[in-house]
Coordinates of C-alpha atoms in Angstrom, one line a residue:
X151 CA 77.4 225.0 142.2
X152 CA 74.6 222.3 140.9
X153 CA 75.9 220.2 138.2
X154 CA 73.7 221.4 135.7
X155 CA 75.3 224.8 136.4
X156 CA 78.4 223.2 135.8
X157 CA 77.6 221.4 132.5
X158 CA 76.3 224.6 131.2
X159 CA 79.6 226.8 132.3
X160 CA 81.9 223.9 130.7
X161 CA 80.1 224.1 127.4
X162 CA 80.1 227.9 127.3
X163 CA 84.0 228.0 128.2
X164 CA 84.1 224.9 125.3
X165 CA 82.1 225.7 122.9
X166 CA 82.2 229.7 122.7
X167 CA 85.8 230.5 124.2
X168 CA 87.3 227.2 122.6
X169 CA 88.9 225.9 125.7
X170 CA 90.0 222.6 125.9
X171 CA 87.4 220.0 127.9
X172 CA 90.0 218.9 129.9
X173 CA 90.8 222.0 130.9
X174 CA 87.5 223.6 131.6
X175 CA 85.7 221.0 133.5
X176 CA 88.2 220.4 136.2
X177 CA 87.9 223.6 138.3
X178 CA 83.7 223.3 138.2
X179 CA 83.8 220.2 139.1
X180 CA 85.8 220.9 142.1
X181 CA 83.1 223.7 143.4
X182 CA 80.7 220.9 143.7
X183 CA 80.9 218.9 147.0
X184 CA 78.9 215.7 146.7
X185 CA 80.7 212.9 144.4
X186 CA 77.4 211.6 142.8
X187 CA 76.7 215.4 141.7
X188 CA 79.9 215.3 140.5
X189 CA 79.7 212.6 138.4
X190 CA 76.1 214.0 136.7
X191 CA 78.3 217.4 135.8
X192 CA 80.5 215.3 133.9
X193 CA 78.1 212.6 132.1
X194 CA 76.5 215.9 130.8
X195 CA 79.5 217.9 130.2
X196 CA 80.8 214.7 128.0
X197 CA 77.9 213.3 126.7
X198 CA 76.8 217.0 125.4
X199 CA 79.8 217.7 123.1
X200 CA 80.0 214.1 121.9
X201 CA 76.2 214.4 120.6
X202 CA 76.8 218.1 120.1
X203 CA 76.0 218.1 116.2
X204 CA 73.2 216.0 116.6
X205 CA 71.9 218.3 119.0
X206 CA 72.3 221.0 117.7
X207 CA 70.2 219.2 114.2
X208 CA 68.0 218.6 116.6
X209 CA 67.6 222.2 118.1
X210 CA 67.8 223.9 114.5
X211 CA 64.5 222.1 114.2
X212 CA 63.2 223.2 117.3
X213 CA 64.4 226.8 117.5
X214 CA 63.7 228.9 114.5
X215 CA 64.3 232.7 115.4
X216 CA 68.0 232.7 116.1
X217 CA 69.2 233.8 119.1
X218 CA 71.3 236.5 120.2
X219 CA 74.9 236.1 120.5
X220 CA 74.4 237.2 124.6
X221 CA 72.2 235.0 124.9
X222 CA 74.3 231.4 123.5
X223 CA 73.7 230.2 127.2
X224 CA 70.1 229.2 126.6
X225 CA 70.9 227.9 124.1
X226 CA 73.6 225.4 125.5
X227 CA 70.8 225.0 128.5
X228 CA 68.4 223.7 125.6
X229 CA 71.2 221.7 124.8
X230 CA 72.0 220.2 128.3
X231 CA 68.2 219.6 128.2
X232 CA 68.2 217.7 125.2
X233 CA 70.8 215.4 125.8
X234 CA 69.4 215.0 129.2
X235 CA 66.2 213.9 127.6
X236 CA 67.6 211.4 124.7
X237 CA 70.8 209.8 126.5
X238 CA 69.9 209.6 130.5
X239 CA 67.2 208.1 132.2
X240 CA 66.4 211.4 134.8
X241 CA 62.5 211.6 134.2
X242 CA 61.3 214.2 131.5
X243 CA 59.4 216.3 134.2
X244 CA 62.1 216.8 136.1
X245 CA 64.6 217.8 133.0
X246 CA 62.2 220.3 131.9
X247 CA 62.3 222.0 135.2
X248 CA 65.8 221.5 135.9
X249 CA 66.7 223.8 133.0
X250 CA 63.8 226.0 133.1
X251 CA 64.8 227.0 136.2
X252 CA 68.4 227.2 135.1
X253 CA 68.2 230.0 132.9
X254 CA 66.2 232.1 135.0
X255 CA 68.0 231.6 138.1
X256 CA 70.6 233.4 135.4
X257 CA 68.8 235.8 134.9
X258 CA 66.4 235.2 132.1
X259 CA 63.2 234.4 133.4
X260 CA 62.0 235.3 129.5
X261 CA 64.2 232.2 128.6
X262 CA 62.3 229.7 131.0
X263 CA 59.2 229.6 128.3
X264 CA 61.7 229.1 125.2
X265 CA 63.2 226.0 127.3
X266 CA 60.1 225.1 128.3
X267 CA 58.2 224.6 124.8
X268 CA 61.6 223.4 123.2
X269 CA 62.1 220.2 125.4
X270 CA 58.5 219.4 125.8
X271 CA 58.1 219.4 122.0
X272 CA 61.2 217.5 121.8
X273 CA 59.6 215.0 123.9
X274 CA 56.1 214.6 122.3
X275 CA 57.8 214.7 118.4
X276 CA 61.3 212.6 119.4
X277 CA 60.5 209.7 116.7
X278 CA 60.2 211.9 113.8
X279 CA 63.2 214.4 114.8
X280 CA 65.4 211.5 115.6
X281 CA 64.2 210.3 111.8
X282 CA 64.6 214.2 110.3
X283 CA 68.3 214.4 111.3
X284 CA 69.6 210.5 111.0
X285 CA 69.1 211.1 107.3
X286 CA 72.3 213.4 107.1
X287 CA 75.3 211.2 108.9
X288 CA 77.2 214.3 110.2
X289 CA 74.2 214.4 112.3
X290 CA 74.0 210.8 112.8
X291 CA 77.4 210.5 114.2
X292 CA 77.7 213.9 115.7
X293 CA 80.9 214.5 113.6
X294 CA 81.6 217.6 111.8
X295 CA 81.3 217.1 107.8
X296 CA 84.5 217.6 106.5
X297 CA 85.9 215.2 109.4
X298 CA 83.2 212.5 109.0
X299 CA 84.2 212.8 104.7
X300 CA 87.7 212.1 105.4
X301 CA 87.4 209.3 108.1
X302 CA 85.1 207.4 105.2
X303 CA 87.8 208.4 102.3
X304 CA 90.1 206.9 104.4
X305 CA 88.2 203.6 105.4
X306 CA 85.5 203.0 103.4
X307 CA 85.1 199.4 105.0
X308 CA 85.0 200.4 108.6
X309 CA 84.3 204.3 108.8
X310 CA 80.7 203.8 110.3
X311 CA 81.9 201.3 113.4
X312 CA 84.8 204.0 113.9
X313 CA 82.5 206.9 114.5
X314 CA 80.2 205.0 116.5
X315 CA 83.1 203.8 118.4
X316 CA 84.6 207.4 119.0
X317 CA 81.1 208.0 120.4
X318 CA 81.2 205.4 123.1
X319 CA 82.0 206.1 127.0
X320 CA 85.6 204.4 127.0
X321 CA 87.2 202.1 129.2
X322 CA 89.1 202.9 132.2
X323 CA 92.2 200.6 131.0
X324 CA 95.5 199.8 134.1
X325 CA 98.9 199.6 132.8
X326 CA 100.7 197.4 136.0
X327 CA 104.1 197.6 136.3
X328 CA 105.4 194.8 135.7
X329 CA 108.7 195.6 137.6
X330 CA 106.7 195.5 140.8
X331 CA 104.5 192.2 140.2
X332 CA 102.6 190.7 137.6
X333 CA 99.5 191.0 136.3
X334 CA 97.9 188.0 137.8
X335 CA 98.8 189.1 141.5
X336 CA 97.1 192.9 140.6
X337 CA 94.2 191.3 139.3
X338 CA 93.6 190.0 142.9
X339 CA 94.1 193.1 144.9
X340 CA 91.5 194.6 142.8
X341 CA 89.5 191.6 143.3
X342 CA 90.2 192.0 147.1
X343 CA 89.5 196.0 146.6
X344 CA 86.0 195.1 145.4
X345 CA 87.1 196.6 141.6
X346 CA 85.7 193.8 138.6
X347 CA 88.8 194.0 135.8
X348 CA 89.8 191.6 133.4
X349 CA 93.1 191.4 131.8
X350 CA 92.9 192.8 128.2
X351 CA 93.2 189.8 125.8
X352 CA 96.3 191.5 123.7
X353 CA 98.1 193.8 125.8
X354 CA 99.8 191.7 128.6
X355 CA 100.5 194.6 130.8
X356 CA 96.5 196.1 130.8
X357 CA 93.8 195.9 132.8
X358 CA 90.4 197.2 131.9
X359 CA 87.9 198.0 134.7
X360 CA 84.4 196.9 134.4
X361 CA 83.3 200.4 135.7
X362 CA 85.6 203.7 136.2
X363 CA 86.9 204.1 139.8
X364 CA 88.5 207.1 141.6
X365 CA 92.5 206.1 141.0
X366 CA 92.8 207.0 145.1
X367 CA 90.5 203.6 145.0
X368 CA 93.2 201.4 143.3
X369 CA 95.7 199.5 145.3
X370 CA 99.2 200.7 145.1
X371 CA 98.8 203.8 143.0
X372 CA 100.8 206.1 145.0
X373 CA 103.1 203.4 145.0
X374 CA 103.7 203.2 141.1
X375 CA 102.0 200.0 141.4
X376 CA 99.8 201.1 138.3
X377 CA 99.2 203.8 136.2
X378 CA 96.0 204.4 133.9
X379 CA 96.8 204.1 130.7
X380 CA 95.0 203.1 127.6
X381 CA 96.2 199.9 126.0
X382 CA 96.5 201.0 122.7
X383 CA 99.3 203.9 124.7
X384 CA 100.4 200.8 126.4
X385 CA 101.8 199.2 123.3
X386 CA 104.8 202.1 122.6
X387 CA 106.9 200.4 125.5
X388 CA 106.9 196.9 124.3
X389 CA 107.5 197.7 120.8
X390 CA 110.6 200.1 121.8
X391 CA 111.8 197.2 124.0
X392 CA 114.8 198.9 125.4
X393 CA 117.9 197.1 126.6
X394 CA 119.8 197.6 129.4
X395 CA 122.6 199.7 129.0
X396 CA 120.7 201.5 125.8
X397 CA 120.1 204.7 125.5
X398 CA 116.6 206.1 124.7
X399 CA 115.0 209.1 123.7
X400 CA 111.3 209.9 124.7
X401 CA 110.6 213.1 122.5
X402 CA 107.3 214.8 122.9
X403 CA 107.0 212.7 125.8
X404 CA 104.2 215.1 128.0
X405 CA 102.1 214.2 130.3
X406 CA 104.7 211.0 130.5
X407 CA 102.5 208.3 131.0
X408 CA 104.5 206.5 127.9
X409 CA 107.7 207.7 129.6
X410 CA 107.6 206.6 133.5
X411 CA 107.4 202.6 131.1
X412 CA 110.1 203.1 129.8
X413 CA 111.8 204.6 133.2
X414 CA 110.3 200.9 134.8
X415 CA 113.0 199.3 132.3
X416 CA 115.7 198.7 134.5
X417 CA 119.4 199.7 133.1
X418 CA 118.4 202.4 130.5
X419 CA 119.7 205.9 129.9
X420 CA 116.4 208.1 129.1
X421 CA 116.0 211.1 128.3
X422 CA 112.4 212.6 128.3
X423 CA 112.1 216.1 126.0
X424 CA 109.0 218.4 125.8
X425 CA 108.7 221.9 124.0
X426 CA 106.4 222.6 126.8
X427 CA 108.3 222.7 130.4
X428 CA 104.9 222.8 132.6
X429 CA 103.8 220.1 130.9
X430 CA 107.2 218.6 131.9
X431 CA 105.8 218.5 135.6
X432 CA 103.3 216.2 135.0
X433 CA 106.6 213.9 133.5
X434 CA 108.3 214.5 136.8
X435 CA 104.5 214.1 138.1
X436 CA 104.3 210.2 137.0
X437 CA 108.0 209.4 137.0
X438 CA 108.0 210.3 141.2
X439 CA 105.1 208.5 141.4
X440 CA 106.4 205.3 139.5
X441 CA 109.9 205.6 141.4
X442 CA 111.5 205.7 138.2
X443 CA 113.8 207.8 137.1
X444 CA 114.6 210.1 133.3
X445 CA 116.7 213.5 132.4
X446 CA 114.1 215.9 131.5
X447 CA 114.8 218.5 128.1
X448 CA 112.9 221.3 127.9
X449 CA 113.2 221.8 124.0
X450 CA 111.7 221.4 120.4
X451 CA 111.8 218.2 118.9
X452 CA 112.5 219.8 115.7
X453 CA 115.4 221.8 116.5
X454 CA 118.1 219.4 118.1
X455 CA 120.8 222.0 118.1
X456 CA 119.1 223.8 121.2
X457 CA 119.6 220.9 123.7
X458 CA 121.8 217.6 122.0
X459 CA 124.7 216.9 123.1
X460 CA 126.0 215.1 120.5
X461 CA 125.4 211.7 121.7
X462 CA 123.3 209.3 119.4
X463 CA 120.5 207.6 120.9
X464 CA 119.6 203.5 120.7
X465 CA 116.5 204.1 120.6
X466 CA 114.1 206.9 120.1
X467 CA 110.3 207.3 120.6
X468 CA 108.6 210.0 118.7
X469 CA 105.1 210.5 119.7
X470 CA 104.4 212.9 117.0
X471 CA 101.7 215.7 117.8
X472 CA 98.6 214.7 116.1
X473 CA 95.2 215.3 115.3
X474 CA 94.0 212.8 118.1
X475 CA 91.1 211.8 115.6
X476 CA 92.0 208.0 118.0
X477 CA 91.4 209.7 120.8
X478 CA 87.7 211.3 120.3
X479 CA 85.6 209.1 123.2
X480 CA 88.0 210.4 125.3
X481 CA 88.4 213.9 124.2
X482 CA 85.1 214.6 122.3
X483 CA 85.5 218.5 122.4
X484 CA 88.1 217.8 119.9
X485 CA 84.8 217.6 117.2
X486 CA 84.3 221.2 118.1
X487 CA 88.3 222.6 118.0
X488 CA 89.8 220.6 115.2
X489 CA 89.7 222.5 111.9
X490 CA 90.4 221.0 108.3
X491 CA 93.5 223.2 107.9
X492 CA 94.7 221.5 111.2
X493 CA 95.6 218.5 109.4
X494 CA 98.1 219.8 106.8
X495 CA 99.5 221.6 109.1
X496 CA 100.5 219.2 111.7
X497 CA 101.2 216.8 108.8
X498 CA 104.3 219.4 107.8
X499 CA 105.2 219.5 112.1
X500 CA 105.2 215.6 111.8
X501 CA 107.5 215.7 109.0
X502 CA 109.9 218.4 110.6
X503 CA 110.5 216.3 113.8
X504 CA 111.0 213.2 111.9
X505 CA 113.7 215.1 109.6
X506 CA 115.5 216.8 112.9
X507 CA 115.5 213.5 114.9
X508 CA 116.5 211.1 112.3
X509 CA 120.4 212.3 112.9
X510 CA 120.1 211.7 116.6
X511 CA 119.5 207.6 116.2
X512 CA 122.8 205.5 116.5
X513 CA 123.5 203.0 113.3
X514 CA 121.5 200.0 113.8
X515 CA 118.6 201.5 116.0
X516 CA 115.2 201.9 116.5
X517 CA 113.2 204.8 116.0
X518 CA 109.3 204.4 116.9
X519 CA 107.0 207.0 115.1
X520 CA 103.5 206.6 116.9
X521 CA 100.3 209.1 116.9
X522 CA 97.0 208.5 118.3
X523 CA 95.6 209.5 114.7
X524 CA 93.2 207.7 112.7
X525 CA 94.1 209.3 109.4
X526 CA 96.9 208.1 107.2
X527 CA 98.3 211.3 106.2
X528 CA 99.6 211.8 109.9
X529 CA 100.4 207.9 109.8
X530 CA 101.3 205.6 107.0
X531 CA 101.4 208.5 104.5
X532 CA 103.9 210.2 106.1
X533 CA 106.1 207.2 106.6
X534 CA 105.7 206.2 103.1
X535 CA 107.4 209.8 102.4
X536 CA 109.7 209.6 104.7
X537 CA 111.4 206.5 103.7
X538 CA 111.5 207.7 100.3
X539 CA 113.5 210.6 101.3
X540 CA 115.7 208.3 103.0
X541 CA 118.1 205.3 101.5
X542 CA 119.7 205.1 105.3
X543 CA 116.0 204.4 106.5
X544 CA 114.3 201.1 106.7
X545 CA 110.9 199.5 108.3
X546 CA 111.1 197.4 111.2
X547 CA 107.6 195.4 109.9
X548 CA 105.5 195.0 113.2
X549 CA 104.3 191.7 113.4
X550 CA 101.5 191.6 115.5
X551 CA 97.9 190.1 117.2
X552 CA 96.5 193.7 117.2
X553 CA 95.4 196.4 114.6
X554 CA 95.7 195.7 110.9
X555 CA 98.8 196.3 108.5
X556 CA 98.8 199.2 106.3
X557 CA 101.7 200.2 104.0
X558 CA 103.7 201.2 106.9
X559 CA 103.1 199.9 110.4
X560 CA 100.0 199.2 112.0
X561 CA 96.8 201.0 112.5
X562 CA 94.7 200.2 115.7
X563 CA 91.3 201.8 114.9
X564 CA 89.0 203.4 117.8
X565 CA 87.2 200.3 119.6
X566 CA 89.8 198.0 118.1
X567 CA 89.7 195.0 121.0
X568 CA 88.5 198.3 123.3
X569 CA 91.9 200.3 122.5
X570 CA 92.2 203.9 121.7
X571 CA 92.9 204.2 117.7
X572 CA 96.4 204.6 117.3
X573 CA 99.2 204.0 114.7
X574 CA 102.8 202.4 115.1
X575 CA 105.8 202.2 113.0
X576 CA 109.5 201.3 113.7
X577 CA 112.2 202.2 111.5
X578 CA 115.7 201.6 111.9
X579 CA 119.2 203.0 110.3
X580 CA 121.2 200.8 107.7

């Protein structure tokens, strides 16, 4: 398969069968052989859903008979094209023919001249498109309207730098475990590897990478030696701070990236639930991998009846399902899948959890609510409520270098000193 074969396949399984990116891409990629073709399928696969409403501006424009519903690949090929053309640097000859040829070698040779006149008139007219669709910021930013409206209502003083920063290629950030050596002695295997990294000025267990590198390329991952993990995601350990002898709840805790750090804490009883037991492979997954140890639950969050066993918990992390509005330069199809309605209803999920959990924690301990949401009805909102509902509930203020204080807890916004956008609170039981 070529990788613009690919990149088309991904954004018809994306974009018209509403799979998940992270889904799709993975088993194209793996019916390519060469790395550096490879890497081309994915730039294009990512780069075309994070500019997908600008493109598609941009190819309203262009194309004005719609097409057929049969025919949606040429348009996605126009769209490959297009992003092709404005984002890379592959010369515009070769673009044009690259996806000329793609749609007839799919049989619609018809389809070549539509391709054909739509990127070359792209090129010659690119100034004044570009101008024609920057007017409207939905198209600007590449978010959907009623997204883009409630990222400004919700921060009028920074919306513009947050969707520019959930357009961005992120990091690949290192989480070293600290139980095996510190970050100073990791920093010089890498530097022996060949990999450029710098610690991350805030978090004092991350690494960022100055360039993304196969993870079979970093020195001791097999061994648990490190783990790639944003440092934003990196921050849920540290603030739970578990003691020896504690023990800890990780609810929600799929794919378990936040769970094999708290399994590296030496002492602790945890417990690792997920309503979905695949996903509670990739838990076992990182926690073999890391040498750690955790009981997995296969169970809801929301209905503790089904798998407590009566004994309270010191501590309990609840990575609430979320909108992942913090997570968008990672996940960018999530422009395309997330719907208004969405919201409200994982703001009433939230809620439920919080309610059926809030029994389980001991007298005196800590409960840490964290989503990788950007929108304070998932976040602050909701702990504002919460707390309100509760005299036997109290906040455990966070005081801290990173993010910035809002009613309840801290907000890290997407690009934040290069972190994912993510929200923390800690509450604790009078």
């Amino acid at each position: 398969m070529t990788p613009r074969a690919a990149a088309l396949d991904c954004l018809l399984a994306v974009a018209e069968r509403g799979e998940s990116l992270s889904r799709a891409l993975p088993p194209l990629l793996a019916q390519i052989p060469e790395a550096r073709d490879r890497g081309l399928a994915q730039e294009l696969s990512y780069g075309a859903l994070r500019w997908y409403q600008r493109l598609e501006a941009l190819l309203g424009e262009l194309i004005t008979r719609p097409l057929k519903p049969r025919d949606r690949d040429v348009l996605h090929a126009a769209r490959l094209g297009a992003y092709e053309l404005l984002y890379l640097d592959t010369p515009d000859y070769a673009v044009v023919n690259e996806y000329v040829e793609l749609v007839k070698r799919r049989g619609k040779r018809w389809a070549g001249g539509l391709v054909n006149a739509v990127l070359r008139r792209l090129m010659r007219e690119r100034a004044a498109l570009e101008t024609l669709v920057d007017r409207e910021p939905a198209s600007r930013y590449a978010y959907p309207h009623w997204l883009l409206e409630r990222l400004r209502a919700a921060h009028p003083d920074a919306w513009e730098g947050l969707l520019a920063a959930g357009n961005q290629r992120p990091p690949m950030t290192l989480r070293i475990n600290l139980a095996q050596g510190s970050r100073d002695a990791y920093l010089a295997r890498l530097a022996e590897a060949g990999i450029e990294a710098e610690p991350h000025p805030l978090v004092t267990s991350a690494v960022s990478l100055a360039t993304p590198v196969d993870v079979a390329r970093l020195p001791g991952f097999a061994e648990g030696a490190v783990s790639v993990q944003d440092a934003a995601a990196q921050l849920a350990g540290s603030l739970l701070a578990p003691r020896p002898g504690e023990r800890v709840l990780d609810a929600c805790a799929a794919p378990g990236g936040k769970t094999a750090h708290l399994a590296e804490t030496a002492g602790i009883g945890l417990d690792a639930m997920d309503i979905d037991a695949e996903r509670l492979a990739r838990v076992q997954e990182n926690l073999d991998r890391a040498g750690a140890r955790a009981r997995l639950i296969a169970g809801d969050a929301s209905n503790p009846a089904a798998w407590w066993d009566g004994q309270p918990y010191d501590r309990i992390l609840l990575d609430a399902p979320c909108s992942a509005t913090g997570v968008i330069r990672r996940h960018p199809d999530i422009k395309l899948h997330r719907r208004p309605g969405d919201i409200d209803e994982l703001v009433r999920r939230q809620a439920g959890i919080l309610e059926a959990l809030w029994p389980l924690l001991a007298p005196g301990g800590m409960l840490l609510y964290a989503t990788c949401s950007v929108l304070p009805e998932e976040n602050n909102r909701q702990l504002e409520t919460f707390l309100a509902r509760h005299v036997d509930a109290r906040e455990l203020p966070i005081e801290a270098a990173w993010g910035r204080a809002v009613s309840v807890g801290r907000q890290i916004l997407t690009g934040d000193s290069g972190m994912d956008g993510f929200y923390y609170a800690g509450l604790t039981k009078t």
